[in-house]
Coordinates of C-alpha atoms in Angstrom, one line a residue:
M1 CA 15.1 -196.0 105.6
V2 CA 12.7 -197.4 108.3
S3 CA 12.6 -200.7 106.5
F4 CA 16.4 -200.9 106.6
I5 CA 16.6 -200.2 110.3
N6 CA 15.0 -203.4 111.5
H7 CA 16.0 -206.1 113.9
S8 CA 17.4 -208.3 111.2
N9 CA 19.7 -205.7 109.7
I10 CA 20.9 -204.5 113.0
K11 CA 21.7 -208.0 113.9
K12 CA 23.8 -208.4 110.7
I13 CA 25.7 -205.2 111.3
F14 CA 26.4 -206.2 114.9
K15 CA 27.6 -209.6 113.6
I16 CA 30.0 -208.0 111.2
I17 CA 31.4 -205.8 113.9
L18 CA 31.9 -208.8 116.2
S19 CA 33.6 -210.6 113.3
L20 CA 36.1 -207.7 113.0
K21 CA 36.5 -207.0 116.7
W22 CA 40.3 -207.3 116.6
S23 CA 40.5 -204.9 113.7
F24 CA 38.4 -202.4 115.6
I25 CA 40.6 -202.7 118.7
F26 CA 43.7 -202.2 116.5
F27 CA 42.0 -199.2 114.8
L28 CA 41.2 -197.5 118.2
L29 CA 44.7 -198.3 119.5
L30 CA 46.4 -196.7 116.5
L31 CA 44.0 -193.7 116.7
V32 CA 45.0 -193.1 120.3
T33 CA 48.7 -193.6 119.5
T34 CA 48.6 -191.0 116.6
H35 CA 46.8 -188.6 119.0
W36 CA 49.7 -189.1 121.4
F37 CA 52.0 -187.9 118.7
K38 CA 50.2 -184.6 118.9
L39 CA 49.1 -184.1 115.3
I40 CA 47.2 -180.8 115.0
H41 CA 44.1 -182.2 113.2
L42 CA 42.0 -185.2 114.0
Y43 CA 41.7 -186.0 110.2
L44 CA 45.5 -186.5 110.1
E45 CA 45.2 -189.0 113.0
L46 CA 42.4 -190.8 111.1
Q47 CA 44.4 -190.8 107.9
N48 CA 47.6 -192.2 109.5
T49 CA 45.5 -194.9 111.2
C50 CA 43.8 -195.8 107.9
I51 CA 47.1 -196.0 106.0
I52 CA 48.5 -198.6 108.5
L53 CA 45.3 -200.7 108.4
S54 CA 45.2 -200.4 104.6
C55 CA 48.6 -202.2 104.4
L56 CA 47.2 -205.0 106.5
F57 CA 44.0 -205.3 104.5
I58 CA 45.7 -205.2 101.1
F59 CA 48.0 -208.1 101.9
S60 CA 45.9 -210.0 104.4
R61 CA 44.8 -212.6 101.9
I62 CA 48.3 -213.3 100.4
K63 CA 49.6 -216.4 102.2
Y64 CA 52.9 -216.0 104.1
L65 CA 53.4 -212.4 102.9
N66 CA 50.6 -211.3 105.2
F67 CA 52.4 -212.5 108.3
F68 CA 55.7 -211.2 107.2
L69 CA 54.2 -207.8 106.6
A70 CA 52.5 -208.0 110.1
F71 CA 56.0 -208.6 111.5
I72 CA 57.5 -205.6 109.7
I73 CA 54.7 -203.2 110.5
S74 CA 54.7 -204.3 114.2
L75 CA 58.4 -203.9 114.5
I76 CA 58.5 -200.4 112.9
L77 CA 55.5 -199.2 115.0
A78 CA 57.1 -200.6 118.2
L79 CA 60.4 -198.7 117.4
E80 CA 58.6 -195.5 116.7
I81 CA 56.5 -195.7 119.9
T82 CA 59.5 -196.7 122.0
Y83 CA 61.6 -193.8 120.6
R84 CA 58.8 -191.3 121.2
Y85 CA 58.3 -192.6 124.8
T86 CA 62.0 -192.6 125.6
S87 CA 63.1 -189.3 124.0
G88 CA 59.8 -187.4 124.2
V89 CA 59.8 -186.6 120.5
A90 CA 59.1 -188.4 117.2
I91 CA 62.0 -189.8 115.2
S92 CA 63.7 -186.9 113.5
P93 CA 64.7 -186.6 109.8
I94 CA 68.3 -186.2 111.0
L95 CA 68.2 -189.7 112.5
L96 CA 66.5 -191.1 109.5
D97 CA 69.2 -189.6 107.2
A98 CA 71.8 -191.6 109.1
F99 CA 70.4 -194.8 107.6
F100 CA 71.9 -193.9 104.2
T101 CA 74.7 -191.5 105.0
T102 CA 76.5 -193.7 107.5
N103 CA 77.6 -197.3 107.7
I104 CA 74.8 -199.8 108.8
T105 CA 77.0 -200.8 111.7
Y106 CA 77.0 -197.3 113.1
T107 CA 73.3 -196.9 112.6
S108 CA 72.6 -200.3 114.3
Q109 CA 74.6 -199.2 117.3
V110 CA 72.3 -196.2 117.7
M111 CA 69.1 -198.2 117.2
L112 CA 69.9 -201.3 119.2
P113 CA 69.0 -199.9 122.7
Y114 CA 65.6 -198.8 121.3
L115 CA 65.1 -202.2 119.6
L116 CA 65.6 -204.0 122.9
K117 CA 63.2 -201.7 124.7
S118 CA 60.6 -202.1 122.0
M119 CA 60.2 -205.9 122.4
V120 CA 57.1 -205.7 124.7
P121 CA 55.1 -203.3 122.5
F122 CA 56.3 -205.3 119.4
C123 CA 54.9 -208.6 120.7
F124 CA 51.6 -206.9 121.6
L125 CA 51.3 -205.3 118.2
L126 CA 52.3 -208.4 116.4
F127 CA 49.6 -210.3 118.3
L128 CA 47.0 -207.7 117.3
S129 CA 48.2 -207.7 113.7
I130 CA 48.0 -211.4 113.3
K131 CA 44.5 -211.5 114.9
C132 CA 43.4 -208.8 112.4
I133 CA 44.8 -210.8 109.5
L134 CA 43.1 -214.0 110.6
E135 CA 39.7 -212.4 111.1
I136 CA 39.9 -210.4 107.8
N137 CA 40.4 -213.7 106.0
Q138 CA 37.1 -214.9 107.5
V139 CA 34.8 -212.1 106.3
N140 CA 33.1 -212.5 102.9
K141 CA 34.6 -210.8 99.9
S142 CA 32.0 -208.1 99.6
I143 CA 32.5 -206.8 103.1
Y144 CA 36.3 -207.1 102.7
F145 CA 36.3 -204.9 99.5
I146 CA 33.9 -202.4 101.0
L147 CA 36.2 -201.9 104.1
L148 CA 39.3 -201.9 101.9
A149 CA 37.8 -199.2 99.6
F150 CA 36.9 -197.1 102.6
L151 CA 40.4 -197.3 104.0
L152 CA 42.1 -196.6 100.7
I153 CA 39.9 -193.6 99.9
I154 CA 40.7 -191.9 103.2
S155 CA 44.4 -192.9 102.9
L156 CA 45.0 -191.8 99.3
Y157 CA 43.0 -188.6 99.7
G158 CA 45.3 -187.6 102.5
I159 CA 48.5 -188.6 100.7
S160 CA 47.5 -186.8 97.5
R161 CA 46.1 -183.8 99.2
G162 CA 49.4 -183.2 100.9
Y163 CA 51.4 -183.0 97.7
V164 CA 49.1 -180.8 95.7
G165 CA 50.2 -177.2 95.3
R166 CA 53.7 -177.7 96.7
H167 CA 55.8 -174.6 95.7
V168 CA 58.9 -174.4 97.8
N169 CA 62.5 -173.1 97.2
L170 CA 64.2 -176.4 96.8
K171 CA 67.7 -175.1 96.4
R172 CA 67.8 -174.2 100.1
F173 CA 68.9 -177.7 101.0
I174 CA 70.0 -179.6 98.0
P175 CA 70.3 -177.8 94.7
Q176 CA 70.2 -180.7 92.3
V177 CA 66.9 -181.0 90.4
N178 CA 65.4 -184.3 91.4
P179 CA 61.7 -185.4 91.4
Y180 CA 61.9 -186.6 95.0
I181 CA 63.3 -183.4 96.5
I182 CA 60.0 -181.7 97.2
L183 CA 58.9 -184.6 99.4
K184 CA 62.3 -185.1 101.2
E185 CA 63.3 -181.5 101.9
D186 CA 59.9 -180.2 102.8
Q187 CA 59.4 -183.4 104.9
L188 CA 55.6 -183.2 104.5
Y189 CA 54.7 -186.8 105.1
L190 CA 57.2 -187.2 108.0
K191 CA 55.3 -184.6 110.0
R192 CA 51.8 -185.5 108.8
Y193 CA 52.1 -189.2 109.3
P194 CA 54.7 -189.9 112.2
L195 CA 53.6 -193.6 112.4
L196 CA 54.9 -196.0 109.7
F197 CA 54.2 -194.2 106.5
G198 CA 56.0 -190.9 107.2
N199 CA 59.3 -192.5 108.2
L200 CA 59.2 -195.2 105.5
S201 CA 58.3 -192.7 102.8
Y202 CA 61.2 -190.4 104.0
L203 CA 63.6 -193.3 103.9
M204 CA 62.6 -194.3 100.4
I205 CA 62.7 -190.7 99.1
S206 CA 66.1 -190.3 100.7
L207 CA 67.4 -193.4 98.9
F208 CA 66.6 -191.9 95.5
S209 CA 67.1 -188.1 96.2
Q210 CA 70.8 -188.2 97.1
E211 CA 72.1 -191.3 95.3
N212 CA 73.9 -189.3 92.6
L213 CA 75.2 -186.5 94.9
E214 CA 78.6 -185.2 93.7
L215 CA 80.7 -182.1 93.8
P216 CA 80.7 -180.1 90.6
K217 CA 84.2 -179.6 89.1
N218 CA 83.6 -176.0 88.2
R219 CA 83.3 -174.7 91.8
V220 CA 84.9 -171.2 92.2
N221 CA 87.2 -169.8 94.8
I222 CA 85.2 -167.4 97.0
L223 CA 88.5 -165.8 98.2
N224 CA 91.3 -164.3 96.2
D225 CA 94.2 -166.4 95.0
K226 CA 96.9 -164.4 96.8
I227 CA 98.6 -166.3 99.7
D228 CA 100.8 -164.9 102.4
S229 CA 103.1 -167.9 103.3
S230 CA 105.1 -166.0 105.9
Q231 CA 103.2 -167.5 108.9
Q232 CA 102.0 -170.7 107.3
P233 CA 102.4 -173.6 109.7
M234 CA 104.0 -176.7 108.2
K235 CA 101.1 -178.8 109.6
V236 CA 97.5 -177.8 110.0
V237 CA 95.6 -180.5 111.9
I238 CA 91.8 -180.3 112.2
V239 CA 90.4 -182.7 114.8
I240 CA 86.6 -183.2 114.6
G241 CA 84.9 -184.6 117.7
E242 CA 81.5 -186.2 117.7
S243 CA 78.4 -185.4 119.9
S244 CA 80.6 -183.6 122.4
T245 CA 78.9 -180.8 124.3
S246 CA 81.2 -178.2 126.0
Q247 CA 78.9 -178.4 129.0
H248 CA 80.5 -181.6 130.1
Y249 CA 84.1 -180.4 129.8
S250 CA 85.9 -179.5 133.0
L251 CA 87.9 -177.1 130.7
Y252 CA 84.6 -175.2 130.4
G253 CA 83.7 -175.4 134.1
Y254 CA 82.0 -178.8 134.4
P255 CA 82.4 -179.8 138.1
Y256 CA 83.9 -183.2 137.3
T257 CA 87.4 -183.5 135.8
T258 CA 86.6 -184.9 132.4
T259 CA 89.4 -183.2 130.6
P260 CA 92.5 -183.4 132.9
E261 CA 95.0 -183.3 130.0
L262 CA 93.5 -180.2 128.3
D263 CA 93.1 -178.6 131.7
N264 CA 96.8 -179.1 132.4
L265 CA 97.8 -177.6 129.0
Y266 CA 95.6 -174.6 129.6
N267 CA 96.9 -174.0 133.1
N268 CA 100.4 -174.1 131.6
N269 CA 99.4 -171.5 129.0
E270 CA 99.9 -174.0 126.1
L271 CA 96.5 -173.9 124.6
I272 CA 93.5 -171.6 124.0
F273 CA 89.9 -172.5 124.2
F274 CA 86.9 -170.5 123.1
K275 CA 83.5 -170.1 124.8
N276 CA 80.1 -169.6 123.2
V277 CA 80.9 -171.7 120.2
I278 CA 77.9 -173.3 118.5
A279 CA 77.2 -175.9 115.8
P280 CA 74.9 -174.7 113.0
I281 CA 72.8 -177.8 113.3
P282 CA 72.9 -180.9 115.5
S283 CA 73.5 -183.3 112.6
T284 CA 77.0 -184.6 111.7
D285 CA 76.5 -184.6 107.9
I286 CA 74.9 -181.1 107.5
S287 CA 77.1 -179.6 110.2
L288 CA 80.3 -180.7 108.5
K289 CA 78.8 -179.5 105.2
L290 CA 78.5 -176.0 106.7
T291 CA 81.7 -176.2 108.7
L292 CA 84.2 -177.3 106.0
S293 CA 82.8 -175.4 103.1
F294 CA 81.7 -171.8 102.6
S295 CA 78.0 -172.7 102.9
D296 CA 76.2 -171.4 106.0
P297 CA 72.7 -171.7 107.6
V298 CA 71.4 -169.0 105.2
N299 CA 73.2 -170.2 102.0
L300 CA 73.3 -174.0 102.1
D301 CA 73.7 -174.2 98.3
H302 CA 77.2 -172.6 98.5
F303 CA 78.5 -176.1 99.2
F304 CA 78.1 -176.9 95.5
E305 CA 79.1 -173.4 94.2
Y306 CA 82.4 -172.7 96.0
K307 CA 85.6 -174.6 96.7
N308 CA 85.7 -176.1 100.2
I309 CA 88.4 -175.9 102.8
I310 CA 90.2 -179.0 101.5
D311 CA 90.3 -177.3 98.0
M312 CA 91.7 -174.2 99.7
A313 CA 94.4 -176.2 101.4
K314 CA 95.5 -177.7 98.1
L315 CA 95.6 -174.2 96.6
A316 CA 97.9 -173.2 99.5
G317 CA 100.3 -176.0 98.6
Y318 CA 99.3 -178.6 101.3
Q319 CA 98.9 -182.3 100.7
T320 CA 95.5 -183.1 102.2
Y321 CA 94.5 -186.1 104.4
W322 CA 91.3 -187.4 105.9
L323 CA 91.8 -190.0 108.6
S324 CA 88.8 -191.4 110.4
T325 CA 87.9 -193.9 113.1
T326 CA 84.3 -193.7 112.1
Y327 CA 82.3 -194.6 108.9
E328 CA 82.3 -191.9 106.3
K329 CA 80.6 -194.0 103.6
G330 CA 76.9 -195.0 103.5
I331 CA 74.4 -196.4 101.0
N332 CA 74.1 -192.9 99.6
A333 CA 76.7 -190.2 99.2
S334 CA 76.8 -187.8 102.1
Y335 CA 78.3 -184.3 102.3
S336 CA 81.0 -185.5 104.7
S337 CA 81.9 -188.4 102.4
L338 CA 82.2 -186.0 99.5
L339 CA 84.6 -183.9 101.6
A340 CA 86.5 -186.9 102.9
Q341 CA 87.0 -188.4 99.4
S342 CA 88.1 -185.1 97.9
S343 CA 91.3 -185.3 100.1
D344 CA 94.5 -186.6 98.5
I345 CA 94.7 -189.4 101.1
F346 CA 91.6 -190.8 102.7
Y347 CA 91.3 -193.6 105.3
E348 CA 88.2 -194.5 107.3
S349 CA 87.7 -197.2 109.9
T350 CA 87.4 -200.0 107.3
M351 CA 90.4 -199.0 105.1
H352 CA 93.4 -199.0 107.4
P353 CA 94.6 -201.8 109.8
M354 CA 95.2 -199.4 112.6
L355 CA 91.7 -197.9 112.3
F356 CA 90.0 -201.3 112.5
A357 CA 90.0 -201.0 116.3
K358 CA 87.6 -198.0 115.9
D359 CA 89.2 -196.4 119.0
D360 CA 90.1 -192.7 118.9
L361 CA 93.4 -193.4 120.7
V362 CA 94.8 -195.0 117.5
L363 CA 94.5 -191.7 115.6
A364 CA 97.8 -190.4 117.0
N365 CA 99.6 -193.5 115.7
V366 CA 97.9 -193.2 112.2
L367 CA 98.9 -189.5 112.3
K368 CA 102.6 -190.4 113.1
E369 CA 102.6 -192.9 110.2
N370 CA 101.5 -190.1 107.7
L371 CA 103.6 -187.2 109.0
E372 CA 106.5 -186.2 106.7
F373 CA 109.2 -183.8 107.7
N374 CA 109.6 -180.6 105.8
K375 CA 106.3 -181.1 103.9
K376 CA 103.2 -178.9 104.2
Q377 CA 100.4 -181.2 105.3
F378 CA 96.7 -180.4 106.0
I379 CA 95.2 -183.3 108.0
I380 CA 91.6 -183.8 109.2
L381 CA 91.1 -186.4 111.9
H382 CA 87.5 -187.5 112.4
M383 CA 86.8 -189.1 115.8
Q384 CA 84.0 -191.3 117.1
G385 CA 84.1 -189.1 120.2
S386 CA 80.9 -189.4 122.3
H387 CA 78.5 -190.8 119.8
V388 CA 75.9 -193.2 121.2
P389 CA 76.2 -195.8 122.6
Y390 CA 78.7 -194.0 124.9
A391 CA 79.9 -197.2 126.6
D392 CA 81.3 -198.4 123.3
R393 CA 83.6 -195.4 123.1
I394 CA 85.4 -195.9 126.4
D395 CA 87.7 -198.4 128.2
D396 CA 88.3 -199.5 131.8
Y397 CA 91.0 -196.8 132.3
D398 CA 88.4 -194.1 131.7
T399 CA 85.8 -195.4 134.2
K400 CA 88.4 -196.1 136.9
N401 CA 90.1 -192.7 136.7
L402 CA 87.0 -190.5 136.4
N403 CA 84.8 -189.3 139.2
S404 CA 81.3 -188.6 137.9
T405 CA 77.6 -189.2 138.6
P406 CA 76.2 -192.7 137.7
E407 CA 73.7 -191.0 135.4
F408 CA 76.4 -189.3 133.3
L409 CA 79.3 -191.7 133.9
D410 CA 79.4 -193.3 130.4
Y411 CA 79.1 -190.0 128.6
D412 CA 81.6 -188.2 130.8
A413 CA 84.0 -191.2 130.4
S414 CA 83.7 -190.7 126.6
I415 CA 84.8 -187.1 127.1
F416 CA 87.7 -188.3 129.3
H417 CA 88.6 -190.7 126.5
T418 CA 88.5 -187.9 123.9
D419 CA 90.8 -185.9 126.2
R420 CA 93.4 -188.7 126.3
S421 CA 93.2 -189.0 122.5
L422 CA 93.7 -185.3 121.9
V423 CA 96.8 -185.0 124.0
K424 CA 98.3 -188.0 122.2
I425 CA 97.7 -186.3 118.9
I426 CA 99.3 -183.1 120.2
D427 CA 102.3 -185.1 121.5
A428 CA 102.7 -186.8 118.1
L429 CA 102.8 -183.4 116.4
K430 CA 105.3 -182.0 118.9
Q431 CA 107.6 -185.0 118.4
N432 CA 107.7 -184.2 114.7
N433 CA 109.3 -180.8 115.8
E434 CA 107.7 -178.7 113.0
S435 CA 105.4 -175.7 113.3
F436 CA 101.8 -176.7 113.5
I437 CA 98.3 -175.5 114.5
F438 CA 96.0 -178.1 116.2
Y439 CA 92.4 -177.1 115.8
Y440 CA 89.7 -179.2 117.7
F441 CA 86.0 -178.8 117.7
S442 CA 83.0 -181.1 117.8
D443 CA 80.5 -181.4 114.9
H444 CA 77.6 -180.8 117.3
G445 CA 76.7 -181.2 121.0
E446 CA 74.5 -183.8 122.7
I447 CA 71.5 -183.9 125.0
V448 CA 73.1 -186.5 127.3
N449 CA 71.3 -189.9 127.4
I450 CA 68.8 -188.7 124.8
G451 CA 70.8 -187.9 121.7
H452 CA 70.9 -185.0 119.2
G453 CA 69.1 -183.8 116.1
I454 CA 65.7 -183.8 117.9
E455 CA 63.0 -181.3 118.6
S456 CA 64.1 -179.8 121.9
D457 CA 64.8 -176.6 123.7
D458 CA 67.9 -178.1 125.2
I459 CA 70.9 -176.0 124.1
S460 CA 73.4 -178.9 124.8
Q461 CA 73.1 -180.2 121.3
Y462 CA 74.4 -176.9 119.9
L463 CA 77.1 -175.8 122.5
I464 CA 80.5 -177.3 121.5
P465 CA 84.2 -177.0 122.4
L466 CA 86.8 -175.2 120.3
V467 CA 90.4 -175.8 121.4
V468 CA 93.5 -174.6 119.6
Y469 CA 97.2 -175.5 120.2
Q470 CA 100.0 -173.7 118.4
Y471 CA 103.6 -174.8 118.1
K472 CA 106.4 -172.7 116.6
N473 CA 103.9 -170.4 115.1
N474 CA 103.3 -166.7 115.9
L475 CA 99.9 -166.2 114.3
N476 CA 97.5 -164.3 116.6
I477 CA 94.9 -167.1 116.7
T478 CA 92.8 -165.5 119.4
S479 CA 92.3 -162.2 117.5
L480 CA 91.7 -164.2 114.2
I481 CA 89.0 -166.3 115.7
N482 CA 87.3 -163.6 117.7
K483 CA 86.8 -161.4 114.7
Y484 CA 84.4 -164.0 113.3
K485 CA 82.2 -163.9 116.4
S486 CA 78.8 -162.6 115.6
N487 CA 77.3 -159.5 117.3
N488 CA 75.3 -161.8 119.6
G489 CA 78.6 -163.1 121.1
Y490 CA 78.5 -166.6 119.6
L491 CA 81.0 -168.1 117.2
N492 CA 79.2 -170.3 114.7
L493 CA 81.1 -173.3 113.2
S494 CA 79.9 -172.2 109.8
N495 CA 82.7 -169.6 109.9
T496 CA 85.4 -172.3 110.3
S497 CA 86.4 -172.3 106.6
Y498 CA 87.2 -168.6 106.7
I499 CA 89.3 -169.0 109.9
I500 CA 91.2 -172.0 108.5
S501 CA 91.7 -170.2 105.2
E502 CA 93.4 -167.3 107.0
I503 CA 95.6 -169.8 108.9
L504 CA 96.5 -171.2 105.4
G505 CA 97.6 -167.7 104.3
F506 CA 94.5 -166.5 102.4
K507 CA 93.3 -162.9 102.9
V508 CA 89.5 -162.6 103.5
N509 CA 87.7 -159.5 102.3
P510 CA 86.3 -157.5 105.2
K511 CA 82.9 -157.6 103.4
L512 CA 82.9 -161.4 103.5
I513 CA 83.9 -161.3 107.2
E514 CA 80.8 -159.2 108.0
E515 CA 78.6 -161.4 105.9
A516 CA 79.9 -164.5 107.7
K517 CA 79.3 -162.8 111.1
Q518 CA 75.7 -162.1 110.0
T519 CA 74.9 -165.5 108.7
G520 CA 76.7 -167.0 111.8
E521 CA 73.9 -165.5 113.9
Y522 CA 71.6 -168.3 112.7
I523 CA 71.2 -171.9 113.5
I524 CA 69.0 -174.6 112.0
T525 CA 66.4 -176.2 114.3
L526 CA 63.4 -178.4 114.0
H527 CA 59.9 -177.3 114.5
K528 CA 58.8 -177.9 118.1
E529 CA 55.1 -177.6 117.4
P530 CA 52.8 -179.6 115.0
V531 CA 52.8 -178.3 111.5
S532 CA 49.4 -176.9 110.6
N533 CA 50.5 -175.0 107.5
Q534 CA 51.5 -177.6 104.8
K535 CA 54.0 -175.2 103.2
K536 CA 56.2 -175.1 106.3
S537 CA 59.4 -177.1 106.2
T538 CA 60.4 -179.3 109.2
F539 CA 63.7 -177.4 109.3
K540 CA 63.6 -173.9 110.7
L541 CA 66.1 -171.0 110.6
I542 CA 66.3 -169.2 113.9
K543 CA 68.7 -166.6 115.5
A544 CA 71.0 -168.4 117.9
Q545 CA 70.4 -165.8 120.6
D546 CA 66.7 -166.5 120.5
Y547 CA 67.2 -170.3 120.9
L548 CA 70.1 -170.3 123.3
K549 CA 69.0 -167.6 125.7

């Protein structure tokens, strides 16, 4: 030992360290960054750092591919760091799911602002990565393989250790048996390795885990088949907003007049709106899964077991429509795309000339085109609403006629634009001069200027509007909706299918109503603390009153 620690050997070690100075700088920078992501154990920070460096080391000696990989790694890291710095949290699984469940154009609109902000860290990281690759190529092979082996041992040990002994109830989220489901639904790597590997592994797992998602044909009717058609409206129109929190509606008391048309209808006793309405989860796809089927926050697998609200409308004798200004189809099947495509007639923004404009104002015209007199029609209109970027959802009329604060102007203008779109839809229905029920809600809320589907205590991403307009119909809609409010005073969107089924003429067993009220007390959140117990899922079921108080 003494013979090893001599001047000559120390000099050699110091020389090796100097020859890899950029790699050591990059290593320390990554270690500090992973610590900033608040992982609960130092060994997770070390593993995440080693995984990233392993990627550089493995491909460092492959010409051209090494620099391409450096570019990709630097870009992904820069985006992750920028998102964390801007929003205060790591990229959530809900945002990652959007890569495959929505159109690439829609996803790019969300990511573009972060991409622009990430250019400075990207250039710095790319500089470091290239410096690392160049110096790795200069060291002799024995040192290269020793360092690579060290990095791989730490990396592979951490990755394999995380998967051993995974015993979870997989049917809670997606019931299909699939070898990738454990990793996706428990989201192990996403929480353990927030830089690079976690997000990339989640995306790859998502690509395979849901690619063959489809609705079984043998789904059963959770309600009885008897229908009371005495108060059936000829038209039932469900309008689904997007990222619209009731906290920015003047109809709900917001100090700026963002909903003048709805305010006017309410003041003339023409419409009803409901307070304390909550989304079950701040994610479009999962929220619509729970809202338009008989699944709920406690029983997500019911989506595949029971008929959904579109099926119920067909049983009640209605022709069904899904008309959308947004993108329902992605690389993979989504719950909302399964629902949309189960309608008799389905148009999204890429499938109808009027919808190419991707402006919610055109929905009224598309609706007019599809209305048929003396025919029972069940129509779902899916809006772009207030989805980021807000400025893309508005026009000059909105900004010129709205008084708001500079901080919230674009978002409030998107609410103003939604208000204009909704009243046009109502007017189109009235011109048809048949009985109808107009039923508007948003899929989830929004933490304005930050987003939704993130780890936050802000209730804005759950609180949503619910507005109903009746025409030539005497159904006591207020009593009907209020009986589905949970004992905590909140109405969960997960009870929507029961409410709409009653509007369609179905009778709901009192026992089912009580069960719906009980499961409606829950919402799905994300953990707001680092996961120390490997068996915990990133998703968390919590009572709404505990979260929203």
